[in-house]
mmCIF file of C-alpha atoms in Angstrom:
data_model
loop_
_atom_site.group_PDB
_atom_site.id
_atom_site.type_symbol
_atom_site.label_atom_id
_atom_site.label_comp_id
_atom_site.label_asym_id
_atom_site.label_seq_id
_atom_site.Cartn_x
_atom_site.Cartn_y
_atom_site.Cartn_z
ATOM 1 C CA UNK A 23 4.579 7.630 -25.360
ATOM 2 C CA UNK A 24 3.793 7.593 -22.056
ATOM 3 C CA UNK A 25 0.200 6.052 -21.036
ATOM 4 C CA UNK A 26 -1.817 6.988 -17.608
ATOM 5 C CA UNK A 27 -1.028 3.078 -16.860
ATOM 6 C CA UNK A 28 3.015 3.931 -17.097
ATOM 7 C CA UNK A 29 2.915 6.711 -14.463
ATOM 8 C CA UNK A 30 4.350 5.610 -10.887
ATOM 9 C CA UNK A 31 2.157 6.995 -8.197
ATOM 10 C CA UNK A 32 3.120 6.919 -4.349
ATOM 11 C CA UNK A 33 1.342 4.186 -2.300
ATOM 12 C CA UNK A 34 -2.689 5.115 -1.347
ATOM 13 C CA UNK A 35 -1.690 3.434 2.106
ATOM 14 C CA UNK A 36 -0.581 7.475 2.494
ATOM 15 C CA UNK A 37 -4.211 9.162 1.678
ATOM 16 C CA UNK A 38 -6.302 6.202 3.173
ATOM 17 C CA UNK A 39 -4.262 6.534 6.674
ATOM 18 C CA UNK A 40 -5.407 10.168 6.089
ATOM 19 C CA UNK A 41 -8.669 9.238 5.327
ATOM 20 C CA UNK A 42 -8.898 6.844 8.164
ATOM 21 C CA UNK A 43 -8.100 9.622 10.957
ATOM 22 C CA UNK A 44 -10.408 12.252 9.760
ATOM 23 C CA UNK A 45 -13.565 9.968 9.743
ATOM 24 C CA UNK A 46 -12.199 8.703 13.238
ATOM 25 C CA UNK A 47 -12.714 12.385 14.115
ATOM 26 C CA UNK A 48 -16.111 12.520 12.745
ATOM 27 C CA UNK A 49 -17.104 9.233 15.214
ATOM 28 C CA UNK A 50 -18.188 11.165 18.645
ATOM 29 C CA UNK A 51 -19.062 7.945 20.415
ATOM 30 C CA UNK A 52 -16.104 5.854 19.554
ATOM 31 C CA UNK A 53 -18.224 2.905 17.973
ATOM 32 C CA UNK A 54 -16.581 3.191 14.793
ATOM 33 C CA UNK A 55 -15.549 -0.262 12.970
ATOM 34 C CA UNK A 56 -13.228 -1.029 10.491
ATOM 35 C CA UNK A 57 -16.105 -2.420 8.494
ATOM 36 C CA UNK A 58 -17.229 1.323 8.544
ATOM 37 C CA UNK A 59 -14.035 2.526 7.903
ATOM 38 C CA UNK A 60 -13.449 0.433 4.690
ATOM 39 C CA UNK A 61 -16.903 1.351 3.418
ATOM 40 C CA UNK A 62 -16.152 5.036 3.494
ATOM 41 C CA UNK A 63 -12.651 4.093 2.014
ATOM 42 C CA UNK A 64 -13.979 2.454 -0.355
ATOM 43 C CA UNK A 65 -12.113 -0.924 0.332
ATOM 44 C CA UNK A 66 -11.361 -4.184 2.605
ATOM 45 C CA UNK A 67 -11.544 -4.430 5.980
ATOM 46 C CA UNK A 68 -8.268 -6.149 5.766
ATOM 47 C CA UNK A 69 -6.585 -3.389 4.430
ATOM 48 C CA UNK A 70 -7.999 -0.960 6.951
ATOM 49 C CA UNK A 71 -7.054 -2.981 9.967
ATOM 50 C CA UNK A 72 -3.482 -3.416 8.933
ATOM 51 C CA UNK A 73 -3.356 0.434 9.010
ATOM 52 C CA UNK A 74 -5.067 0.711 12.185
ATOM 53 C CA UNK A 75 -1.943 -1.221 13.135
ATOM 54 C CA UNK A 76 0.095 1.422 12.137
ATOM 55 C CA UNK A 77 -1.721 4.347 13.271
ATOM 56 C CA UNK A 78 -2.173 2.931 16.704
ATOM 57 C CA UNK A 79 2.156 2.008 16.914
ATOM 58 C CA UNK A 80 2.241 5.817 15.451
ATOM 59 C CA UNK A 81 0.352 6.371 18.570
ATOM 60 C CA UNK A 82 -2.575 8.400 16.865
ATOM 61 C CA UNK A 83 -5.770 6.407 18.210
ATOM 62 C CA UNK A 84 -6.336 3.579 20.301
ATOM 63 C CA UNK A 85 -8.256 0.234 19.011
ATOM 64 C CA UNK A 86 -10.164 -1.491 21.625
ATOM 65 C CA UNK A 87 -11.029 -5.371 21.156
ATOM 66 C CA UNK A 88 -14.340 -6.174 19.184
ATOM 67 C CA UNK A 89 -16.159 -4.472 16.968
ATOM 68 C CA UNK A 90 -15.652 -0.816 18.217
ATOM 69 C CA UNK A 91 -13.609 1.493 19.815
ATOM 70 C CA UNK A 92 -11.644 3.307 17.971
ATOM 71 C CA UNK A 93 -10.605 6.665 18.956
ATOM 72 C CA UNK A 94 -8.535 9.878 18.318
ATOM 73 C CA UNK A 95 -5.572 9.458 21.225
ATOM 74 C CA UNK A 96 -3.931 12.851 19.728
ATOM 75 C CA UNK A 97 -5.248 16.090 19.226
ATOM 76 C CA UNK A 98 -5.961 16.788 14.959
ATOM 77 C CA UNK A 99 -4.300 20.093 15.403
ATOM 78 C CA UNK A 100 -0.920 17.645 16.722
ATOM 79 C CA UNK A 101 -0.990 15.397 13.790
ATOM 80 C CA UNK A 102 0.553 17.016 10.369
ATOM 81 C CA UNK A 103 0.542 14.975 6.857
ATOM 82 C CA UNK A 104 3.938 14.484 7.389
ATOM 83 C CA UNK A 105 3.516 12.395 9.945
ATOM 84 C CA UNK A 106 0.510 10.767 8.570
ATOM 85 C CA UNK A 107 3.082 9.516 5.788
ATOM 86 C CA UNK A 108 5.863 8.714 7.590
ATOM 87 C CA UNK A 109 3.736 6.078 10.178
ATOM 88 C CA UNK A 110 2.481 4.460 7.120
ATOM 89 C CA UNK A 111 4.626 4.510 3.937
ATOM 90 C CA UNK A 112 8.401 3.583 5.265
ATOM 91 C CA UNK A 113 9.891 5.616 2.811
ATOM 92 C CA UNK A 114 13.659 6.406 3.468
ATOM 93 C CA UNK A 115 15.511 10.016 3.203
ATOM 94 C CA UNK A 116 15.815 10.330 -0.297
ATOM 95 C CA UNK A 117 14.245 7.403 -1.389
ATOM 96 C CA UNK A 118 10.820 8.562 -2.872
ATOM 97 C CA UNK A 119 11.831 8.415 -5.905
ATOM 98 C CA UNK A 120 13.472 5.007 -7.301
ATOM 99 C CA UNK A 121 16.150 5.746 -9.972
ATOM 100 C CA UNK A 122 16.716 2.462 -12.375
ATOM 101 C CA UNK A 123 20.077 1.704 -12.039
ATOM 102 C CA UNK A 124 21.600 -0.607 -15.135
ATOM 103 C CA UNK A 125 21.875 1.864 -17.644
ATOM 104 C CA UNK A 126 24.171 1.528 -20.604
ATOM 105 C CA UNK A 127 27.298 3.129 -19.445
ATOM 106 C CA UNK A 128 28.816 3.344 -22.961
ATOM 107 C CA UNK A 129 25.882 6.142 -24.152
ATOM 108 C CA UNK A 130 26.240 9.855 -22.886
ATOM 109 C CA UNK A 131 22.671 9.703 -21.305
ATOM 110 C CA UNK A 132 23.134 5.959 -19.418
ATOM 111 C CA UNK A 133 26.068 7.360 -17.867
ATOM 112 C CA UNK A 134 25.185 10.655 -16.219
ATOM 113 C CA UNK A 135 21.267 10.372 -15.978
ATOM 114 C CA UNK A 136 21.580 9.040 -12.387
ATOM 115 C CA UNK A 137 23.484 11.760 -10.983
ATOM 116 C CA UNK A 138 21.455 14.487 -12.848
ATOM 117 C CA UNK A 139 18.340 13.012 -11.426
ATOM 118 C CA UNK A 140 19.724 12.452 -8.151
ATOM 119 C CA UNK A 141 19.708 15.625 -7.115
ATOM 120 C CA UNK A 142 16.399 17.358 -8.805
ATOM 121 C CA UNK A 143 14.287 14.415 -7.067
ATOM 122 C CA UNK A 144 15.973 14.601 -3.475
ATOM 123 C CA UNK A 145 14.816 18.776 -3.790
ATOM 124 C CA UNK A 146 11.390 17.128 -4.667
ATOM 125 C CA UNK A 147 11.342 15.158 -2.001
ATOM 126 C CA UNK A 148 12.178 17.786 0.255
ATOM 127 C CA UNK A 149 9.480 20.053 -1.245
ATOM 128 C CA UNK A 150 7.068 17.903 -0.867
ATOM 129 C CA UNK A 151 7.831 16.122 2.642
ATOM 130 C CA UNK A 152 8.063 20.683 3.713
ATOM 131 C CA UNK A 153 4.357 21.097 2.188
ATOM 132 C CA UNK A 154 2.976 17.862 4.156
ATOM 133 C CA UNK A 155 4.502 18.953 7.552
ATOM 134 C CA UNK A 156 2.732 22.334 7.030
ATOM 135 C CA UNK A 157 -0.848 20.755 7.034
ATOM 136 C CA UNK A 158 -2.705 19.408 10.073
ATOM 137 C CA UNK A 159 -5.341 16.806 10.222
ATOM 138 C CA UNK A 160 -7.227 19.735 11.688
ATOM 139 C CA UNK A 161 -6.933 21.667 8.538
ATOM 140 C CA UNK A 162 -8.053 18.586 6.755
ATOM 141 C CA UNK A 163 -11.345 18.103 8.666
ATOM 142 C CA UNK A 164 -12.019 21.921 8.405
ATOM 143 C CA UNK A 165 -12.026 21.532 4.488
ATOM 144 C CA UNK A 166 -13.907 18.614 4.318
ATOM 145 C CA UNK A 167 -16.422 20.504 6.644
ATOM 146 C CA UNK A 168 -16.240 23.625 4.952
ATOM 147 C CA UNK A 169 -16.361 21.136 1.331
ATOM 148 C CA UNK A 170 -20.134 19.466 2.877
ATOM 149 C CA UNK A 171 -21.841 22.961 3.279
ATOM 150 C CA UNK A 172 -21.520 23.703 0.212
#
């Protein structure tokens, strides 16, 4: 039986990142702090500033030294999900999903799950990788807008 605990889930450095750049958005005076950040997050500063790292190399907003100023240096309507992901979670082509490899050879399964898997799971990567470079940060921050008058 499989418990909620045994589930593999994809790294939350993907939906904070996301996170991160939509309250950036929200910040019209560009006095935002991490300390702000990881409150809304939910989280350590720590973790939010070694993302900021990777959003700024990604080259979506610009940290100035201090306690403030960060900012938006690309449009939301420029920045899909897609690459949201790829500038934080270093996933390779194909490699999403991690297939364990030292199966018994000598049973029918432990010899041909691998390659059965293989191929479903690279088509599920694909899928999903299509859907994320579909959606825009803009689209994002409408929802959540559209979410608050409600």
């Amino acid at each position: 039986m499989v418990t909620r605990g045994d589930i593999l889930k994809i790294s939350s450095r993907f939906t904070v990142a996301a996170h991160m750049l939509a309250l950036i958005s929200f910040d019209d005076y560009g006095n935002l702090t991490s300390r702000q950040i990881a409150d809304s997050v939910n989280t350590n500063p720590v973790v939010i500033r070694r993302l900021m790292i990777k959003l700024k190399e990604a080259e979506f907003i610009d940290v100035s030294q201090g306690n403030s100023g960060i900012e938006l240096v690309k449009p939301l309507r420029d920045i899909t999900l897609f690459d949201v992901y790829k500038a934080v979670e270093v996933v390779e082509e194909r490699e999403l999903f991690q297939i364990h490899e030292d199966t018994n050879i000598k049973c029918v399964v432990g010899a041909n799950i691998q390659m059965v898997l293989e191929v479903i799971l690279e088509n599920a990567q694909t899928a999903m990788e299509s859907v994320l470079k579909n959606v825009t940060l803009e689209n994002i921050v409408s929802k959540i807008i559209e979410y608050d008058k409600r």
